[in-house]
Amino acid sequence: MLITRPANPEDAQAISQLMQQLGYEISPELMQSKIEFMTMSEMDAVFVAEITDQIVGVISIHALELFHACGKLGRITSLVVDKNMRQQGVGKLLFSTTESFFRAQNCVRIEVTSSDHRTDAHAFYQSLGFKIDQRRFIK
């Protein structure tokens, strides 16, 4: 059975391996410290998806207070589903969990960025109702 739950520091090894599938080399030790840091904040969360105690996906998120309007901005900072589990509802379940978190945080908008070459991810986000907005500047 597929479930989501908050990540804990003991998940660092599995999450680190998932992040490698996106091309990010993050040691389990660094991942553990990031999970510990994020779980101390009410504005941050990391959720994992698992099937029979095996982690098959992870999402990290942040709620940011808006200065110019009421409410907060929900930001997905990372989302990865194991390459062998894609197109099986894992990402949708993680996003559903994320939406619940953001609703509880009074987020009025959700945003995510994705590299140009991740066309499958773009299609996934669009299937969830996201629209492409190319007004972002990075330095």
PDB file of C-alpha atoms in Angstrom:
ATOM      1  CA  MET A   1       0.000   0.000   0.000  1.00  0.00           C
ATOM      2  CA  LEU A   2       1.307   3.434  -0.983  1.00  0.00           C
ATOM      3  CA  ILE A   3       1.390   5.991   1.846  1.00  0.00           C
ATOM      4  CA  THR A   4       2.982   9.351   2.563  1.00  0.00           C
ATOM      5  CA  ARG A   5       4.462  10.456   5.853  1.00  0.00           C
ATOM      6  CA  PRO A   6       6.784  13.141   7.186  1.00  0.00           C
ATOM      7  CA  ALA A   7      10.432  12.312   6.555  1.00  0.00           C
ATOM      8  CA  ASN A   8      12.730  11.678   9.487  1.00  0.00           C
ATOM      9  CA  PRO A   9      16.529  11.723   9.742  1.00  0.00           C
ATOM     10  CA  GLU A  10      16.676   7.923   9.409  1.00  0.00           C
ATOM     11  CA  ASP A  11      15.361   8.328   5.842  1.00  0.00           C
ATOM     12  CA  ALA A  12      18.470  10.246   4.748  1.00  0.00           C
ATOM     13  CA  GLN A  13      20.167   7.348   2.935  1.00  0.00           C
ATOM     14  CA  ALA A  14      17.115   6.516   0.822  1.00  0.00           C
ATOM     15  CA  ILE A  15      16.379  10.186   0.079  1.00  0.00           C
ATOM     16  CA  SER A  16      20.002  10.795  -0.889  1.00  0.00           C
ATOM     17  CA  GLN A  17      19.765   7.937  -3.391  1.00  0.00           C
ATOM     18  CA  LEU A  18      16.558   9.375  -4.843  1.00  0.00           C
ATOM     19  CA  MET A  19      18.186  12.790  -5.247  1.00  0.00           C
ATOM     20  CA  GLN A  20      20.979  11.123  -7.235  1.00  0.00           C
ATOM     21  CA  GLN A  21      18.343  10.172  -9.812  1.00  0.00           C
ATOM     22  CA  LEU A  22      17.905  13.914 -10.421  1.00  0.00           C
ATOM     23  CA  GLY A  23      21.666  14.373 -10.707  1.00  0.00           C
ATOM     24  CA  TYR A  24      22.262  15.795  -7.218  1.00  0.00           C
ATOM     25  CA  GLU A  25      25.100  14.214  -5.258  1.00  0.00           C
ATOM     26  CA  ILE A  26      24.106  14.812  -1.635  1.00  0.00           C
ATOM     27  CA  SER A  27      25.724  12.687   1.034  1.00  0.00           C
ATOM     28  CA  PRO A  28      23.439  10.906   3.502  1.00  0.00           C
ATOM     29  CA  GLU A  29      25.067  12.933   6.294  1.00  0.00           C
ATOM     30  CA  LEU A  30      24.229  16.247   4.638  1.00  0.00           C
ATOM     31  CA  MET A  31      20.731  15.008   3.807  1.00  0.00           C
ATOM     32  CA  GLN A  32      20.225  14.013   7.430  1.00  0.00           C
ATOM     33  CA  SER A  33      21.184  17.493   8.631  1.00  0.00           C
ATOM     34  CA  LYS A  34      18.856  19.097   6.059  1.00  0.00           C
ATOM     35  CA  ILE A  35      15.949  16.912   7.186  1.00  0.00           C
ATOM     36  CA  GLU A  36      16.656  17.744  10.831  1.00  0.00           C
ATOM     37  CA  PHE A  37      16.752  21.464  10.028  1.00  0.00           C
ATOM     38  CA  MET A  38      13.601  21.458   7.917  1.00  0.00           C
ATOM     39  CA  THR A  39      11.550  19.442  10.391  1.00  0.00           C
ATOM     40  CA  MET A  40      12.243  22.036  13.104  1.00  0.00           C
ATOM     41  CA  SER A  41      10.466  24.733  11.082  1.00  0.00           C
ATOM     42  CA  GLU A  42       6.695  25.110  10.858  1.00  0.00           C
ATOM     43  CA  MET A  43       7.172  26.632   7.397  1.00  0.00           C
ATOM     44  CA  ASP A  44       9.123  23.705   5.910  1.00  0.00           C
ATOM     45  CA  ALA A  45       8.297  20.060   5.404  1.00  0.00           C
ATOM     46  CA  VAL A  46       9.702  16.951   3.795  1.00  0.00           C
ATOM     47  CA  PHE A  47       7.344  14.093   2.967  1.00  0.00           C
ATOM     48  CA  VAL A  48       8.224  10.647   1.679  1.00  0.00           C
ATOM     49  CA  ALA A  49       6.092   8.141  -0.184  1.00  0.00           C
ATOM     50  CA  GLU A  50       6.645   4.523   0.705  1.00  0.00           C
ATOM     51  CA  ILE A  51       5.395   1.100  -0.216  1.00  0.00           C
ATOM     52  CA  THR A  52       5.939  -1.669   2.333  1.00  0.00           C
ATOM     53  CA  ASP A  53       8.612   0.331   4.167  1.00  0.00           C
ATOM     54  CA  GLN A  54      10.518   1.206   0.977  1.00  0.00           C
ATOM     55  CA  ILE A  55      10.821   4.919   0.179  1.00  0.00           C
ATOM     56  CA  VAL A  56       9.852   5.494  -3.458  1.00  0.00           C
ATOM     57  CA  GLY A  57       9.469   9.278  -3.538  1.00  0.00           C
ATOM     58  CA  VAL A  58      10.214  12.493  -1.677  1.00  0.00           C
ATOM     59  CA  ILE A  59       9.030  16.091  -1.772  1.00  0.00           C
ATOM     60  CA  SER A  60      10.493  19.071   0.084  1.00  0.00           C
ATOM     61  CA  ILE A  61       8.420  22.206   0.475  1.00  0.00           C
ATOM     62  CA  HIS A  62       8.494  25.674   1.993  1.00  0.00           C
ATOM     63  CA  ALA A  63       5.801  28.211   2.855  1.00  0.00           C
ATOM     64  CA  LEU A  64       6.905  31.817   2.466  1.00  0.00           C
ATOM     65  CA  GLU A  65       5.022  34.802   3.890  1.00  0.00           C
ATOM     66  CA  LEU A  66       3.997  37.193   1.123  1.00  0.00           C
ATOM     67  CA  PHE A  67       4.891  40.827   1.755  1.00  0.00           C
ATOM     68  CA  HIS A  68       2.594  42.361  -0.851  1.00  0.00           C
ATOM     69  CA  ALA A  69      -0.549  40.315  -0.174  1.00  0.00           C
ATOM     70  CA  CYS A  70      -2.373  38.292   2.454  1.00  0.00           C
ATOM     71  CA  GLY A  71      -1.348  34.678   2.776  1.00  0.00           C
ATOM     72  CA  LYS A  72       1.740  32.737   1.865  1.00  0.00           C
ATOM     73  CA  LEU A  73       3.437  31.309  -1.182  1.00  0.00           C
ATOM     74  CA  GLY A  74       3.926  27.550  -1.203  1.00  0.00           C
ATOM     75  CA  ARG A  75       7.120  26.460  -2.920  1.00  0.00           C
ATOM     76  CA  ILE A  76       8.078  22.948  -3.957  1.00  0.00           C
ATOM     77  CA  THR A  77      11.858  22.853  -3.656  1.00  0.00           C
ATOM     78  CA  SER A  78      12.403  19.212  -4.674  1.00  0.00           C
ATOM     79  CA  LEU A  79      10.266  16.360  -5.927  1.00  0.00           C
ATOM     80  CA  VAL A  80      11.575  13.020  -7.087  1.00  0.00           C
ATOM     81  CA  VAL A  81       9.926   9.666  -7.614  1.00  0.00           C
ATOM     82  CA  ASP A  82      12.034   6.540  -8.033  1.00  0.00           C
ATOM     83  CA  LYS A  83      12.559   5.910 -11.747  1.00  0.00           C
ATOM     84  CA  ASN A  84      10.970   2.452 -11.409  1.00  0.00           C
ATOM     85  CA  MET A  85       7.826   3.880  -9.780  1.00  0.00           C
ATOM     86  CA  ARG A  86       6.988   6.783 -12.069  1.00  0.00           C
ATOM     87  CA  GLN A  87       3.532   7.055 -13.644  1.00  0.00           C
ATOM     88  CA  GLN A  88       2.038   5.004 -10.783  1.00  0.00           C
ATOM     89  CA  GLY A  89       0.480   7.768  -8.687  1.00  0.00           C
ATOM     90  CA  VAL A  90       3.409   8.386  -6.336  1.00  0.00           C
ATOM     91  CA  GLY A  91       3.970  11.987  -7.422  1.00  0.00           C
ATOM     92  CA  LYS A  92       0.247  12.767  -7.313  1.00  0.00           C
ATOM     93  CA  LEU A  93      -0.021  11.405  -3.777  1.00  0.00           C
ATOM     94  CA  LEU A  94       2.992  13.452  -2.652  1.00  0.00           C
ATOM     95  CA  PHE A  95       1.454  16.542  -4.252  1.00  0.00           C
ATOM     96  CA  SER A  96      -1.883  15.892  -2.554  1.00  0.00           C
ATOM     97  CA  THR A  97      -0.080  15.733   0.801  1.00  0.00           C
ATOM     98  CA  THR A  98       1.711  18.958  -0.111  1.00  0.00           C
ATOM     99  CA  GLU A  99      -1.535  20.728  -0.973  1.00  0.00           C
ATOM    100  CA  SER A 100      -2.940  19.811   2.446  1.00  0.00           C
ATOM    101  CA  PHE A 101       0.165  21.217   4.151  1.00  0.00           C
ATOM    102  CA  PHE A 102      -0.015  24.435   2.132  1.00  0.00           C
ATOM    103  CA  ARG A 103      -3.745  24.848   2.839  1.00  0.00           C
ATOM    104  CA  ALA A 104      -3.045  24.569   6.567  1.00  0.00           C
ATOM    105  CA  GLN A 105      -0.311  27.217   6.141  1.00  0.00           C
ATOM    106  CA  ASN A 106      -2.752  29.601   4.395  1.00  0.00           C
ATOM    107  CA  CYS A 107      -0.859  29.514   1.098  1.00  0.00           C
ATOM    108  CA  VAL A 108      -2.655  31.348  -1.690  1.00  0.00           C
ATOM    109  CA  ARG A 109      -0.371  30.144  -4.480  1.00  0.00           C
ATOM    110  CA  ILE A 110       2.000  27.237  -5.163  1.00  0.00           C
ATOM    111  CA  GLU A 111       5.074  27.440  -7.381  1.00  0.00           C
ATOM    112  CA  VAL A 112       7.704  25.021  -8.583  1.00  0.00           C
ATOM    113  CA  THR A 113      10.690  25.358 -10.888  1.00  0.00           C
ATOM    114  CA  SER A 114      11.933  22.656 -13.205  1.00  0.00           C
ATOM    115  CA  SER A 115      14.936  22.538 -15.528  1.00  0.00           C
ATOM    116  CA  ASP A 116      14.249  22.904 -19.242  1.00  0.00           C
ATOM    117  CA  HIS A 117      15.339  19.337 -20.013  1.00  0.00           C
ATOM    118  CA  ARG A 118      12.846  17.744 -17.568  1.00  0.00           C
ATOM    119  CA  THR A 119       9.977  17.620 -20.043  1.00  0.00           C
ATOM    120  CA  ASP A 120       8.272  14.689 -18.285  1.00  0.00           C
ATOM    121  CA  ALA A 121       8.215  16.740 -15.077  1.00  0.00           C
ATOM    122  CA  HIS A 122       6.720  19.686 -16.972  1.00  0.00           C
ATOM    123  CA  ALA A 123       3.895  17.483 -18.260  1.00  0.00           C
ATOM    124  CA  PHE A 124       3.341  16.142 -14.739  1.00  0.00           C
ATOM    125  CA  TYR A 125       3.056  19.620 -13.222  1.00  0.00           C
ATOM    126  CA  GLN A 126       0.734  20.765 -15.991  1.00  0.00           C
ATOM    127  CA  SER A 127      -1.479  17.719 -15.340  1.00  0.00           C
ATOM    128  CA  LEU A 128      -1.811  19.011 -11.761  1.00  0.00           C
ATOM    129  CA  GLY A 129      -3.002  22.404 -13.000  1.00  0.00           C
ATOM    130  CA  PHE A 130       0.272  24.342 -13.001  1.00  0.00           C
ATOM    131  CA  LYS A 131       0.777  26.915 -15.737  1.00  0.00           C
ATOM    132  CA  ILE A 132       4.118  27.924 -17.239  1.00  0.00           C
ATOM    133  CA  ASP A 133       5.327  31.345 -16.076  1.00  0.00           C
ATOM    134  CA  GLN A 134       8.684  32.442 -17.476  1.00  0.00           C
ATOM    135  CA  ARG A 135       9.245  35.654 -15.540  1.00  0.00           C
ATOM    136  CA  ARG A 136      12.000  34.508 -13.250  1.00  0.00           C
ATOM    137  CA  PHE A 137      15.461  36.007 -12.921  1.00  0.00           C
ATOM    138  CA  ILE A 138      18.367  34.147 -11.358  1.00  0.00           C
ATOM    139  CA  LYS A 139      21.808  35.442 -10.499  1.00  0.00           C
TER     140      LYS A 139
END
